[in-house]
Structure formats: structure tokens, C-alpha cells
């Protein structure tokens, strides 16, 4: 088949974070960069005023000799977090975003293991930081976002801004970084023993922004929802939105998401599959609760018929759904894991594009995204123009491990040559994810390498595939598929362990699972069901810890 030709968006080239700030100051100084709430009052800040804040914090750090330091940050999403982030990225130092959901021991290990000398923090972490200051021997200054006054090495962020405003900015603005040196040090979620420090360079970051925008664009106003310590949010949303000169509205907590849709009326939002699933389930249940499911399905059929004739009235026909998202939402960018095709189809039917992508922290994080004019929500889209990819040792279905090479691939794991060498060979990064590339050069994800079930008949099973079918059952909240072993330890069949949103007997659930999986071949059918009485344990990025599932 002939190679598919995709057109790319025209994007302003950018080579550094300093250049990114300079372009914004030159091209849109008075445009609103961020909106955020303090209490119930909404505030806004222009690009010019935000960059002044960034330079003030940077000048303060430089005046104390920290312009080239490793600087950690632990706290909730806020304008202050973003200010600290840009201040360090613009310096010659290294930013270390810390997962605020980590247990105390792990949080301290990240701060200490990252060689951080400065820590920005929310008030709730101060008692813990004070109690453990003797263990954090490299840290010389703690900057509290909520502190009113300075107390020794515990400094008020407010005073940092005030002092920085009065300082000469020339030392800070003269800071230079090797574009291929460490700039962002991100620890992957997991226990202390599993957590790895992913080293990303400034070149990695700006490449992800520049080439990502070429494949999938954004709009004037976005809602920033996901935790800032994750690269998906801190790079693919925060840096992308900044370079696009959008207005990014800060969602202060997950409980406020639906309320903030109505307040800020965003045109785009970045979320994970679990949130897309939640939105979808909530809307469907509301439709069913009003007894309108048949009417809704008829409207979808009418709408899709009209679309084939070039008439698009989805926003009018499904106005009530759009109003729940603020009325202006046109694009949902979804990453972190494959998403069920029926969810993508649902949002497309009502007039909201759900753009699925694939990324991994070690690739800054974006590898691929669906092209806006060729969106296939059954895939993770096309690769960024700056990378090469290949499928290692594909099976008869073309499925194998996904390998990536190019401008977004990490430098390696911090102070861990052994783990780096295990995944980086001749510039090729082994993702640990399995998939295939279809004839339209789109990536189709099968599952994680470590989760593969090998049955005694030699068949490889990707549990995520079967889980996506079972997840479509209304009463299923969470599911993990695993191999059932015989007395000799061979995996001979499959079981599904399920947490339900409403009571069902095992036999009732099994019937529904059989119906949901009827399209799958016999060797992918479930032979045993286990119903849990509580949710699965999860990582801080809300992924189920499979190794902790009940037996």
C-alpha cells in the first residue's frame, strides 16, 4: 500500500525555554496566560505579568547562588507551581517535580535522591519537611507557597517575589543551558524500589512541544486538570499551551472539574482514560435516568446521516451535553492508556473530538497522537515527525515491543547506568509496551510487556484488550484479567477479577462477560470470575497495581 501522506500544522520554531518566553513577550504580552481561583474569586494574569513573576523568582534564586541547582517542587496545581516551574526551566538549573501523593518515605527519597538544594512546597508539607530536615542534607532552602513570613531556611514565596522584583535580572537572564543536558528530572510513579529518575533535556522538552503541535493543535482556552508532576500535564499541556499562546485555566481539585468547565468554558482539555470513562458513564446514566436513551440514539442516527451530506448540527442537537462541559469544548486529548473505541465514538457523535495519543515519561512524554483530520480512536495515532519507531520481533499479527528513537527520547535514568543500558541501545528506547503499526502508519497499542499472559497452548494474551471489552459492561467499575494456572503452574485459562458499582452474582456477571466478549476467539474467553469487595490498589497516577491483585 502507498505511504499515507499527512499534513502538519505550521508551528513557530522554538529552541529553548528562554526563547519560548521571549516569543510570548514579543507576540502576546497583554493576552491572558492563566486564569485561576483563590477561594471562589477568579483571577487572571497576562503573559507579560506572568513572565515578570518568573524572572523575579529566577533572579532571587540566582542571587542566592541557586541558578544552576536542582530544585524540587511538591504541591497542588497552582499558579505558583507553574511560576516555579518556568523559573527553573529558564535558568541553568534542573527542575524536579515531586508526586504529592507519595508516602512520606518515598517523597523524602525523591528529594534527597535528586540532589535538590531548594524545595518549593505547599503548607501541608512543612511539618514533614521540618521533621526530616536532618535527612535532607543537600537542601539549603525551603520556599513555602503559603508562608507569610520567612523563618530561617523556610522562606516565604511572597517575599521571594517581592525581593526578586527589586533585583537586577541580568545574572538570571544570562543563564545558559546545554540543550542536551539534564533539565527536567521526573521520577516515575511506583514504590521506592521501582521509582526511576527520568532525565529529560531542554531539547527533549521543546521537541515534544514543537512536533506535538504539528500533529495535533489546540485552541484559545484550555482547562488544566491533571497533576503537574506528570510530564503529560507539565509538558504536553502547560508548555504546549504556553507556546501556542493559549489561556490555560487552572483546575484546583478533581472535585471541582465539572464546576470549572462551566466557569472557564474551555475549548480543550487534557485528561486520562479514567476521566473520559467517568464523563461518558455519567452522561449515559443521566440520559438513561431521564428515559431518553432511545431518543438520544435516534438523534445520533439522524445527526450522522446529515453529516454524510455535509450538514453538521451536533452542537445544536446535543446542546445539553455541551453545556455540561461549559458549551465551548471541541477537543479532549486523552493519553496514558488506550481508550475504549465506543467512548471515542460517543464523543464524536455529540460533536467533541476525542484525540487519543500514546506517550511515556521516557519520551518527554509524547510519541504519537491522532491527526485532527484523520482521527481513529481505535489507535494512538501517528508518530511525531522527529522520531523513528519500529516493532521489535513482531508476531504473526504484527505485534511486538514498541521501540522509539529520536529527539524526545530521554538521556537515561538518573545515576542508574544499569537500568539505562537495559532500555537504551544504539539510541533505541524499549518502551515495554506492545503494539503494532497499521497500514495507515497509526500505532495500535496491545498492552504492557510485563502484563502479557502466555497460555500453555503458546498463545500470547494482552489482558488490556479483554479488559476493554469487560469495562463496557455498565456495572463494571474496575477489572483485571489474569492467567489461571493448573497444578503444574502452567497458565491454561483466563480469569477476570472485577469490582462492581452495583451487586451482581458471579453467574450473572459471567453471562454479561460472555456477551461482551463474544467477538473474541475462544482462547481469549474468560472461564472464571472473581468479584471484589473493594477497589484495586492504585499507583499515584491512578493505574491499578496488578501485582497486588487478590488471588
Short mmCIF file of C-alpha atoms in Angstrom, two decimals:
data_model
loop_
_atom_site.label_atom_id
_atom_site.label_comp_id
_atom_site.label_asym_id
_atom_site.label_seq_id
_atom_site.Cartn_x
_atom_site.Cartn_y
_atom_site.Cartn_z
CA UNK A 1 0.00 0.00 0.00
CA UNK A 2 1.23 3.51 -0.79
CA UNK A 3 2.55 5.56 2.09
CA UNK A 4 -0.10 7.77 3.69
CA UNK A 5 0.65 11.49 3.48
CA UNK A 6 -0.40 13.58 6.47
CA UNK A 7 -0.32 17.37 6.51
CA UNK A 8 1.17 19.07 9.54
CA UNK A 9 0.25 22.30 11.30
CA UNK A 10 2.56 25.28 10.84
CA UNK A 11 4.19 25.88 14.24
CA UNK A 12 6.55 28.64 15.37
CA UNK A 13 10.00 27.02 15.74
CA UNK A 14 11.47 27.23 19.24
CA UNK A 15 14.86 26.10 20.51
CA UNK A 16 14.75 26.80 24.24
CA UNK A 17 12.52 27.76 27.14
CA UNK A 18 14.15 31.21 27.14
CA UNK A 19 13.12 31.63 23.51
CA UNK A 20 9.62 30.41 24.32
CA UNK A 21 9.28 33.16 26.97
CA UNK A 22 10.78 35.79 24.66
CA UNK A 23 8.36 34.91 21.85
CA UNK A 24 5.36 35.27 24.17
CA UNK A 25 6.63 38.61 25.44
CA UNK A 26 7.09 39.82 21.87
CA UNK A 27 3.90 38.41 20.33
CA UNK A 28 1.19 38.50 23.01
CA UNK A 29 2.31 40.40 26.15
CA UNK A 30 -1.20 41.50 27.17
CA UNK A 31 -3.00 38.26 26.40
CA UNK A 32 -4.24 36.28 29.41
CA UNK A 33 -1.83 33.42 30.10
CA UNK A 34 -3.57 31.88 33.12
CA UNK A 35 -6.85 32.03 34.99
CA UNK A 36 -7.12 30.59 38.48
CA UNK A 37 -9.24 30.76 41.60
CA UNK A 38 -8.43 31.87 45.11
CA UNK A 39 -11.45 30.85 47.12
CA UNK A 40 -14.34 31.46 44.73
CA UNK A 41 -12.79 34.52 43.06
CA UNK A 42 -11.33 34.05 39.56
CA UNK A 43 -8.09 35.88 38.82
CA UNK A 44 -6.18 36.24 35.58
CA UNK A 45 -2.60 37.11 34.70
CA UNK A 46 -1.19 38.29 31.36
CA UNK A 47 1.80 36.74 29.63
CA UNK A 48 3.84 39.86 30.41
CA UNK A 49 2.98 39.87 34.12
CA UNK A 50 3.50 36.11 34.40
CA UNK A 51 6.95 36.34 32.80
CA UNK A 52 7.79 39.16 35.25
CA UNK A 53 6.93 36.75 38.10
CA UNK A 54 9.08 34.04 36.53
CA UNK A 55 12.05 36.39 36.23
CA UNK A 56 11.59 37.69 39.79
CA UNK A 57 11.72 34.18 41.24
CA UNK A 58 14.64 33.33 38.96
CA UNK A 59 16.54 36.48 39.97
CA UNK A 60 16.03 35.61 43.65
CA UNK A 61 17.35 32.07 43.16
CA UNK A 62 20.34 33.41 41.20
CA UNK A 63 21.09 35.96 43.94
CA UNK A 64 21.37 33.09 46.43
CA UNK A 65 23.59 31.04 44.13
CA UNK A 66 20.92 28.54 43.06
CA UNK A 67 20.73 29.40 39.37
CA UNK A 68 22.29 26.04 38.42
CA UNK A 69 20.82 23.94 41.24
CA UNK A 70 18.42 21.04 41.25
CA UNK A 71 15.13 22.47 42.52
CA UNK A 72 12.26 20.26 43.72
CA UNK A 73 8.60 21.23 43.89
CA UNK A 74 5.79 19.44 45.75
CA UNK A 75 2.28 20.83 45.84
CA UNK A 76 -1.16 21.07 44.32
CA UNK A 77 -1.77 22.58 40.89
CA UNK A 78 -1.44 26.35 41.22
CA UNK A 79 -0.16 29.49 39.52
CA UNK A 80 2.76 29.45 41.96
CA UNK A 81 3.71 25.90 40.96
CA UNK A 82 3.79 26.94 37.28
CA UNK A 83 5.82 30.06 38.17
CA UNK A 84 8.45 27.97 39.97
CA UNK A 85 8.49 25.52 37.05
CA UNK A 86 9.20 28.14 34.39
CA UNK A 87 11.69 29.95 36.65
CA UNK A 88 13.87 26.87 36.94
CA UNK A 89 13.44 25.75 33.31
CA UNK A 90 14.58 29.25 32.21
CA UNK A 91 17.65 29.05 34.48
CA UNK A 92 20.67 26.78 34.06
CA UNK A 93 19.28 24.52 36.77
CA UNK A 94 17.17 21.35 36.89
CA UNK A 95 13.50 21.15 37.89
CA UNK A 96 12.33 18.13 39.91
CA UNK A 97 8.51 17.79 40.07
CA UNK A 98 7.59 15.63 43.07
CA UNK A 99 4.46 13.49 43.19
CA UNK A 100 2.44 14.94 46.08
CA UNK A 101 0.60 11.63 46.57
CA UNK A 102 3.75 9.73 47.51
CA UNK A 103 4.13 8.29 51.02
CA UNK A 104 6.45 10.39 53.21
CA UNK A 105 9.39 7.98 52.91
CA UNK A 106 9.22 7.95 49.11
CA UNK A 107 8.74 11.70 48.90
CA UNK A 108 11.85 12.28 51.01
CA UNK A 109 13.82 9.77 48.94
CA UNK A 110 12.93 11.62 45.73
CA UNK A 111 14.01 14.99 47.14
CA UNK A 112 17.25 13.58 48.54
CA UNK A 113 18.00 11.23 45.63
CA UNK A 114 17.51 14.01 43.08
CA UNK A 115 20.23 16.13 44.77
CA UNK A 116 17.81 19.02 45.19
CA UNK A 117 19.13 22.08 47.02
CA UNK A 118 15.87 24.07 47.02
CA UNK A 119 12.33 22.82 47.65
CA UNK A 120 9.14 24.72 46.74
CA UNK A 121 6.23 23.34 48.78
CA UNK A 122 2.60 23.71 49.89
CA UNK A 123 1.84 24.42 53.55
CA UNK A 124 0.66 20.87 54.31
CA UNK A 125 4.20 19.54 53.71
CA UNK A 126 6.02 21.93 56.06
CA UNK A 127 5.68 19.83 59.25
CA UNK A 128 7.03 16.79 57.41
CA UNK A 129 9.90 18.76 55.86
CA UNK A 130 10.84 20.30 59.22
CA UNK A 131 10.76 16.95 60.99
CA UNK A 132 13.01 15.40 58.36
CA UNK A 133 15.31 18.32 57.57
CA UNK A 134 18.25 16.44 59.11
CA UNK A 135 17.79 13.69 56.48
CA UNK A 136 17.68 16.17 53.60
CA UNK A 137 21.29 17.24 53.98
CA UNK A 138 21.61 18.71 50.46
CA UNK A 139 18.60 21.04 50.81
CA UNK A 140 19.64 24.58 51.76
CA UNK A 141 16.33 26.43 51.30
CA UNK A 142 12.61 25.63 51.53
CA UNK A 143 10.24 28.09 49.81
CA UNK A 144 6.68 27.86 51.10
CA UNK A 145 3.95 28.87 48.64
CA UNK A 146 1.59 29.70 51.53
CA UNK A 147 4.06 31.20 54.00
CA UNK A 148 3.54 34.81 55.06
CA UNK A 149 6.95 35.25 56.68
CA UNK A 150 10.45 33.83 56.42
CA UNK A 151 11.73 31.64 59.25
CA UNK A 152 15.39 30.69 58.82
CA UNK A 153 15.76 28.41 55.80
CA UNK A 154 11.95 28.25 55.46
CA UNK A 155 11.27 31.19 53.16
CA UNK A 156 8.03 32.87 52.11
CA UNK A 157 7.25 32.64 48.38
CA UNK A 158 5.64 36.06 48.69
CA UNK A 159 8.94 37.51 49.95
CA UNK A 160 10.82 35.74 47.16
CA UNK A 161 8.63 37.54 44.61
CA UNK A 162 8.97 40.88 46.40
CA UNK A 163 12.75 40.64 46.72
CA UNK A 164 13.13 39.32 43.18
CA UNK A 165 11.16 42.24 41.72
CA UNK A 166 13.77 44.66 43.10
CA UNK A 167 16.80 42.68 41.94
CA UNK A 168 18.81 43.19 38.75
CA UNK A 169 17.64 40.40 36.42
CA UNK A 170 20.78 40.36 34.24
CA UNK A 171 22.50 37.46 36.03
CA UNK A 172 19.39 35.31 35.75
CA UNK A 173 18.68 36.28 32.14
CA UNK A 174 22.28 35.44 31.23
CA UNK A 175 21.78 31.82 32.39
CA UNK A 176 22.51 29.33 29.64
CA UNK A 177 21.96 25.60 29.48
CA UNK A 178 23.41 22.94 27.23
CA UNK A 179 20.22 21.97 25.32
CA UNK A 180 21.23 18.31 25.58
CA UNK A 181 21.96 18.38 29.32
CA UNK A 182 19.58 17.42 32.11
CA UNK A 183 16.77 19.96 32.56
CA UNK A 184 13.75 18.09 33.94
CA UNK A 185 14.17 15.14 36.34
CA UNK A 186 10.93 13.18 36.65
CA UNK A 187 10.50 10.21 38.95
CA UNK A 188 8.16 7.56 37.61
CA UNK A 189 5.30 6.52 39.88
CA UNK A 190 5.81 3.39 41.92
CA UNK A 191 7.36 2.25 45.17
CA UNK A 192 10.82 3.46 46.20
CA UNK A 193 12.45 0.34 44.81
CA UNK A 194 10.76 0.75 41.42
CA UNK A 195 10.84 4.52 41.03
CA UNK A 196 13.37 5.76 38.46
CA UNK A 197 14.55 9.30 37.78
CA UNK A 198 13.92 10.00 34.08
CA UNK A 199 16.39 12.57 32.73
CA UNK A 200 14.90 14.89 30.12
CA UNK A 201 16.86 17.63 28.36
CA UNK A 202 15.68 21.05 27.22
CA UNK A 203 15.94 19.75 23.64
CA UNK A 204 13.65 16.85 24.59
CA UNK A 205 11.06 19.26 26.01
CA UNK A 206 10.95 21.81 23.18
CA UNK A 207 10.95 18.98 20.60
CA UNK A 208 7.89 17.44 22.27
CA UNK A 209 6.14 20.83 22.18
CA UNK A 210 7.11 21.82 18.63
CA UNK A 211 6.49 18.49 16.92
CA UNK A 212 3.45 17.61 19.04
CA UNK A 213 1.69 20.79 17.93
CA UNK A 214 2.44 19.91 14.31
CA UNK A 215 0.35 16.74 14.63
CA UNK A 216 -2.45 17.95 16.91
CA UNK A 217 -3.28 21.58 17.57
CA UNK A 218 -5.06 23.29 20.46
CA UNK A 219 -7.23 26.40 20.79
CA UNK A 220 -7.63 29.65 22.69
CA UNK A 221 -8.72 28.38 26.12
CA UNK A 222 -7.86 25.18 27.95
CA UNK A 223 -8.67 23.66 31.33
CA UNK A 224 -5.62 22.30 33.15
CA UNK A 225 -6.76 19.27 35.18
CA UNK A 226 -4.08 16.60 35.64
CA UNK A 227 -1.38 16.69 38.38
CA UNK A 228 1.53 18.90 37.38
CA UNK A 229 4.20 16.40 38.44
CA UNK A 230 3.28 14.21 35.45
CA UNK A 231 5.02 15.05 32.16
CA UNK A 232 1.77 14.58 30.25
CA UNK A 233 0.44 17.68 32.02
CA UNK A 234 3.63 19.67 32.64
CA UNK A 235 4.92 19.30 29.06
CA UNK A 236 2.06 18.30 26.76
CA UNK A 237 -0.38 20.76 28.34
CA UNK A 238 1.48 23.52 30.22
CA UNK A 239 4.40 24.01 27.80
CA UNK A 240 2.29 23.33 24.70
CA UNK A 241 -0.39 25.83 25.81
CA UNK A 242 2.25 28.43 26.59
CA UNK A 243 3.95 28.12 23.21
CA UNK A 244 0.57 28.23 21.47
CA UNK A 245 -0.20 31.40 23.47
CA UNK A 246 -3.44 29.94 24.82
CA UNK A 247 -5.17 30.87 28.06
CA UNK A 248 -4.81 27.96 30.47
CA UNK A 249 -7.33 27.80 33.33
CA UNK A 250 -6.10 26.03 36.47
CA UNK A 251 -8.41 23.42 37.95
CA UNK A 252 -7.70 23.41 41.69
CA UNK A 253 -9.04 19.92 42.52
CA UNK A 254 -10.62 16.92 40.79
CA UNK A 255 -13.88 17.52 42.68
CA UNK A 256 -14.12 20.96 41.02
CA UNK A 257 -13.69 19.76 37.41
CA UNK A 258 -17.33 19.85 36.26
CA UNK A 259 -17.93 23.15 38.05
CA UNK A 260 -14.84 24.67 36.43
CA UNK A 261 -15.95 23.56 32.97
CA UNK A 262 -18.89 25.92 33.39
CA UNK A 263 -16.83 28.73 34.92
CA UNK A 264 -13.97 28.77 32.40
CA UNK A 265 -15.76 27.40 29.30
CA UNK A 266 -12.63 25.74 27.81
CA UNK A 267 -12.26 24.66 24.21
CA UNK A 268 -9.82 21.87 25.03
CA UNK A 269 -8.76 19.70 27.96
CA UNK A 270 -6.11 17.02 28.55
CA UNK A 271 -7.32 14.02 30.54
CA UNK A 272 -6.60 10.33 31.17
CA UNK A 273 -8.87 7.44 30.09
CA UNK A 274 -10.33 7.04 33.58
CA UNK A 275 -11.72 10.59 33.38
CA UNK A 276 -13.08 10.07 29.87
CA UNK A 277 -14.76 6.90 31.15
CA UNK A 278 -16.22 8.86 34.08
CA UNK A 279 -17.61 11.61 31.81
CA UNK A 280 -19.07 9.04 29.42
CA UNK A 281 -20.66 6.93 32.17
CA UNK A 282 -22.13 9.97 33.90
CA UNK A 283 -23.71 11.31 30.70
CA UNK A 284 -25.13 7.92 29.66
CA UNK A 285 -26.60 7.28 33.10
CA UNK A 286 -28.20 10.72 33.13
CA UNK A 287 -29.72 10.08 29.69
CA UNK A 288 -31.00 6.68 30.80
CA UNK A 289 -32.26 8.10 34.10
CA UNK A 290 -34.45 10.53 32.19
CA UNK A 291 -35.75 7.71 29.98
CA UNK A 292 -34.25 9.35 26.90
CA UNK A 293 -31.86 6.65 25.64
CA UNK A 294 -34.00 5.72 22.60
CA UNK A 295 -34.50 9.38 21.69
CA UNK A 296 -30.77 10.02 22.07
CA UNK A 297 -29.86 7.07 19.82
CA UNK A 298 -32.33 8.30 17.18
CA UNK A 299 -30.77 11.77 17.27
CA UNK A 300 -27.32 10.20 16.76
CA UNK A 301 -28.58 8.34 13.68
CA UNK A 302 -30.17 11.49 12.25
CA UNK A 303 -27.06 13.54 13.01
CA UNK A 304 -24.70 11.02 11.40
CA UNK A 305 -26.93 10.82 8.31
CA UNK A 306 -26.83 14.63 7.98
CA UNK A 307 -23.05 14.65 8.44
CA UNK A 308 -22.68 12.37 5.42
CA UNK A 309 -24.46 15.10 3.45
CA UNK A 310 -22.11 17.77 4.80
CA UNK A 311 -24.53 19.12 7.41
CA UNK A 312 -23.19 19.19 10.99
CA UNK A 313 -25.78 20.06 13.66
CA UNK A 314 -24.28 18.07 16.54
CA UNK A 315 -23.74 21.05 18.81
CA UNK A 316 -27.42 22.02 18.44
CA UNK A 317 -28.84 18.51 18.79
CA UNK A 318 -26.75 17.70 21.86
CA UNK A 319 -26.70 21.19 23.36
CA UNK A 320 -27.50 20.00 26.90
CA UNK A 321 -24.44 17.73 26.94
CA UNK A 322 -22.22 20.51 25.61
CA UNK A 323 -23.50 22.87 28.31
CA UNK A 324 -22.31 20.41 30.97
CA UNK A 325 -18.78 21.00 29.60
CA UNK A 326 -19.19 24.77 29.51
CA UNK A 327 -20.63 24.99 25.99
CA UNK A 328 -17.40 25.56 24.06
CA UNK A 329 -15.48 22.28 24.39
CA UNK A 330 -14.40 20.96 20.98
CA UNK A 331 -11.43 18.74 21.84
CA UNK A 332 -10.47 16.23 24.50
CA UNK A 333 -6.89 14.98 24.38
CA UNK A 334 -6.64 11.60 26.07
CA UNK A 335 -3.40 9.85 27.00
CA UNK A 336 -1.91 7.44 29.49
CA UNK A 337 -3.54 4.24 28.22
CA UNK A 338 -5.66 3.01 25.32
CA UNK A 339 -9.29 4.11 25.46
CA UNK A 340 -12.36 2.10 24.53
CA UNK A 341 -13.44 2.79 20.96
CA UNK A 342 -17.08 3.26 21.98
CA UNK A 343 -16.10 6.23 24.18
CA UNK A 344 -14.31 7.90 21.28
CA UNK A 345 -17.29 7.16 19.06
CA UNK A 346 -19.71 8.63 21.63
CA UNK A 347 -17.85 11.95 21.87
CA UNK A 348 -17.53 12.11 18.08
CA UNK A 349 -21.29 11.53 17.77
CA UNK A 350 -22.07 14.52 20.00
CA UNK A 351 -19.54 16.84 18.33
CA UNK A 352 -16.45 16.70 20.58
CA UNK A 353 -13.22 15.28 19.13
CA UNK A 354 -11.57 12.79 21.43
CA UNK A 355 -7.93 12.64 20.34
CA UNK A 356 -6.18 9.55 21.65
CA UNK A 357 -2.41 9.51 21.88
CA UNK A 358 0.47 7.47 23.23
CA UNK A 359 3.29 8.63 25.42
CA UNK A 360 5.70 7.55 28.10
CA UNK A 361 7.71 9.70 30.52
CA UNK A 362 10.96 8.49 28.95
CA UNK A 363 9.84 10.08 25.66
CA UNK A 364 9.10 13.55 27.08
CA UNK A 365 6.31 12.12 27.06
CA UNK A 366 4.69 12.29 23.60
CA UNK A 367 5.30 9.60 20.97
CA UNK A 368 2.15 9.74 18.86
CA UNK A 369 -1.26 11.38 18.61
CA UNK A 370 -4.23 11.12 16.32
CA UNK A 371 -4.16 13.60 13.49
CA UNK A 372 -7.07 16.02 13.77
CA UNK A 373 -8.18 15.32 10.18
CA UNK A 374 -7.64 11.55 10.42
CA UNK A 375 -8.83 10.71 13.92
CA UNK A 376 -9.18 6.98 14.56
CA UNK A 377 -9.95 6.47 18.25
CA UNK A 378 -9.12 2.76 17.91
CA UNK A 379 -5.48 3.81 17.53
CA UNK A 380 -2.94 6.01 19.30
CA UNK A 381 -2.37 7.98 16.12
CA UNK A 382 0.68 8.85 14.04
CA UNK A 383 4.23 9.41 15.24
CA UNK A 384 5.77 12.80 15.88
CA UNK A 385 7.81 13.90 12.81
CA UNK A 386 11.02 13.97 14.91
CA UNK A 387 11.10 10.26 15.77
CA UNK A 388 11.57 6.84 14.24
CA UNK A 389 9.71 3.82 15.53
CA UNK A 390 9.72 0.11 14.92
CA UNK A 391 8.12 -3.05 16.26
CA UNK A 392 10.65 -5.46 17.72
CA UNK A 393 10.23 -9.14 16.86
CA UNK A 394 6.62 -8.88 15.65
CA UNK A 395 4.44 -11.97 15.84
CA UNK A 396 2.12 -13.21 13.07
CA UNK A 397 -0.31 -10.37 13.90
CA UNK A 398 2.47 -7.77 13.61
CA UNK A 399 2.52 -7.22 17.38
CA UNK A 400 5.79 -6.72 19.21
CA UNK A 401 7.53 -4.32 21.57
CA UNK A 402 7.43 -0.66 20.51
CA UNK A 403 10.90 0.89 20.10
CA UNK A 404 11.45 4.65 19.76
CA UNK A 405 14.41 6.72 18.55
CA UNK A 406 14.67 10.49 18.13
CA UNK A 407 14.57 13.94 19.66
CA UNK A 408 12.16 13.15 22.51
CA UNK A 409 13.97 10.09 23.91
CA UNK A 410 15.39 10.64 27.40
CA UNK A 411 19.06 10.92 28.32
CA UNK A 412 18.72 7.96 30.67
CA UNK A 413 17.86 7.21 34.30
CA UNK A 414 19.50 9.41 36.93
CA UNK A 415 22.54 7.74 38.48
CA UNK A 416 21.39 4.36 37.20
CA UNK A 417 23.52 3.12 34.32
CA UNK A 418 22.35 -0.47 34.65
CA UNK A 419 18.67 0.36 34.17
CA UNK A 420 19.53 2.85 31.42
CA UNK A 421 21.54 0.26 29.49
CA UNK A 422 18.66 -2.20 29.82
CA UNK A 423 16.26 0.04 27.84
CA UNK A 424 18.52 2.23 25.65
CA UNK A 425 20.54 0.51 22.92
CA UNK A 426 22.06 2.41 19.96
CA UNK A 427 19.63 5.27 20.61
CA UNK A 428 16.58 2.99 20.53
CA UNK A 429 14.38 3.10 23.63
CA UNK A 430 12.49 -0.08 24.52
CA UNK A 431 9.14 1.16 25.81
CA UNK A 432 7.94 -2.04 27.47
CA UNK A 433 4.67 -1.57 25.58
CA UNK A 434 3.43 -3.93 22.90
CA UNK A 435 1.57 -2.91 19.78
CA UNK A 436 1.60 -2.78 16.01
CA UNK A 437 1.66 -0.15 13.27
CA UNK A 438 -1.29 -0.41 10.89
CA UNK A 439 -1.33 0.29 7.15
CA UNK A 440 -2.15 3.96 7.81
CA UNK A 441 1.01 4.28 9.91
CA UNK A 442 -1.02 4.59 13.11
CA UNK A 443 0.01 2.91 16.34
CA UNK A 444 -2.32 0.32 17.85
CA UNK A 445 -1.47 -0.47 21.48
CA UNK A 446 -1.91 -4.04 22.73
CA UNK A 447 -0.66 -3.79 26.32
CA UNK A 448 2.32 -3.76 28.64
CA UNK A 449 5.10 -6.28 28.08
CA UNK A 450 5.15 -7.19 31.77
CA UNK A 451 1.41 -7.95 31.74
CA UNK A 452 1.42 -10.47 28.88
CA UNK A 453 -0.17 -13.82 29.70
CA UNK A 454 1.34 -16.80 27.86
CA UNK A 455 -1.07 -19.73 27.80
CA UNK A 456 0.20 -23.30 27.67
CA UNK A 457 -1.04 -23.53 24.08
CA UNK A 458 1.53 -20.86 23.15
CA UNK A 459 -0.99 -18.06 22.67
CA UNK A 460 0.03 -14.59 23.90
CA UNK A 461 -2.79 -12.71 25.65
CA UNK A 462 -2.75 -8.97 26.20
CA UNK A 463 -5.09 -8.58 29.20
CA UNK A 464 -5.75 -4.90 28.47
CA UNK A 465 -7.56 -5.89 25.26
CA UNK A 466 -10.01 -8.17 27.07
CA UNK A 467 -10.40 -5.70 29.93
CA UNK A 468 -11.55 -3.04 27.48
CA UNK A 469 -14.45 -5.32 26.44
CA UNK A 470 -15.42 -6.10 30.03
CA UNK A 471 -15.11 -2.43 31.02
CA UNK A 472 -18.01 -1.74 28.66
CA UNK A 473 -20.42 -3.58 30.99
CA UNK A 474 -22.43 -0.96 32.92
CA UNK A 475 -21.90 -2.41 36.39
CA UNK A 476 -18.12 -2.90 36.00
CA UNK A 477 -16.02 -0.20 37.65
CA UNK A 478 -12.63 -1.92 37.53
CA UNK A 479 -11.31 -5.16 36.08
CA UNK A 480 -8.05 -7.08 35.90
CA UNK A 481 -7.67 -10.13 33.66
CA UNK A 482 -5.02 -12.69 34.63
CA UNK A 483 -3.97 -16.24 33.82
CA UNK A 484 -5.35 -19.22 35.73
CA UNK A 485 -2.73 -21.87 36.47
CA UNK A 486 -3.08 -25.65 36.62
CA UNK A 487 -1.41 -27.82 39.29
CA UNK A 488 1.85 -27.74 37.32
CA UNK A 489 1.97 -23.95 37.27
CA UNK A 490 1.02 -23.60 33.60
CA UNK A 491 -1.37 -20.78 32.63
CA UNK A 492 -4.22 -22.62 30.93
CA UNK A 493 -7.19 -20.23 31.04
CA UNK A 494 -8.23 -16.69 31.95
CA UNK A 495 -9.94 -15.17 34.97
CA UNK A 496 -11.45 -11.72 35.46
CA UNK A 497 -11.28 -10.05 38.84
CA UNK A 498 -13.90 -7.33 38.98
CA UNK A 499 -15.00 -4.50 41.26
CA UNK A 500 -18.66 -3.63 40.66
CA UNK A 501 -20.69 -0.46 41.01
CA UNK A 502 -23.83 -2.49 41.79
CA UNK A 503 -24.40 -6.00 43.21
CA UNK A 504 -24.35 -8.99 40.86
CA UNK A 505 -23.87 -12.70 41.39
CA UNK A 506 -20.86 -14.35 39.79
CA UNK A 507 -23.12 -16.29 37.41
CA UNK A 508 -24.96 -13.12 36.34
CA UNK A 509 -21.68 -11.33 35.75
CA UNK A 510 -20.23 -14.27 33.82
CA UNK A 511 -23.19 -14.16 31.42
CA UNK A 512 -22.62 -10.44 30.82
CA UNK A 513 -18.89 -11.00 30.29
CA UNK A 514 -19.60 -13.76 27.76
CA UNK A 515 -21.92 -11.40 25.87
CA UNK A 516 -19.40 -8.55 25.97
CA UNK A 517 -16.54 -10.78 24.74
CA UNK A 518 -18.45 -12.77 22.16
CA UNK A 519 -16.36 -11.35 19.28
CA UNK A 520 -13.12 -12.67 20.81
CA UNK A 521 -11.63 -16.06 19.87
CA UNK A 522 -12.14 -18.99 22.24
CA UNK A 523 -8.67 -18.77 23.79
CA UNK A 524 -9.41 -15.17 24.89
CA UNK A 525 -12.65 -16.08 26.68
CA UNK A 526 -12.97 -15.76 30.47
CA UNK A 527 -13.50 -19.02 32.36
CA UNK A 528 -13.58 -17.69 35.94
CA UNK A 529 -14.95 -14.56 37.64
CA UNK A 530 -13.85 -13.12 40.98
CA UNK A 531 -15.92 -10.29 42.48
CA UNK A 532 -14.01 -7.92 44.76
CA UNK A 533 -15.48 -6.11 47.74
CA UNK A 534 -13.18 -3.09 47.37
CA UNK A 535 -11.32 -1.18 44.68
CA UNK A 536 -7.91 -2.31 43.45
CA UNK A 537 -4.88 -0.64 44.96
CA UNK A 538 -3.53 2.01 42.60
CA UNK A 539 -0.40 3.99 41.86
CA UNK A 540 -0.44 7.77 42.33
CA UNK A 541 -1.26 8.13 38.62
CA UNK A 542 -4.44 6.07 39.24
CA UNK A 543 -3.23 2.94 37.46
CA UNK A 544 -4.14 -0.39 39.04
CA UNK A 545 -1.25 -2.19 40.74
CA UNK A 546 -1.64 -5.57 39.12
CA UNK A 547 0.90 -7.28 41.31
CA UNK A 548 -1.29 -6.52 44.33
CA UNK A 549 -4.49 -8.02 42.99
CA UNK A 550 -6.18 -10.65 45.11
CA UNK A 551 -5.61 -14.27 44.22
#
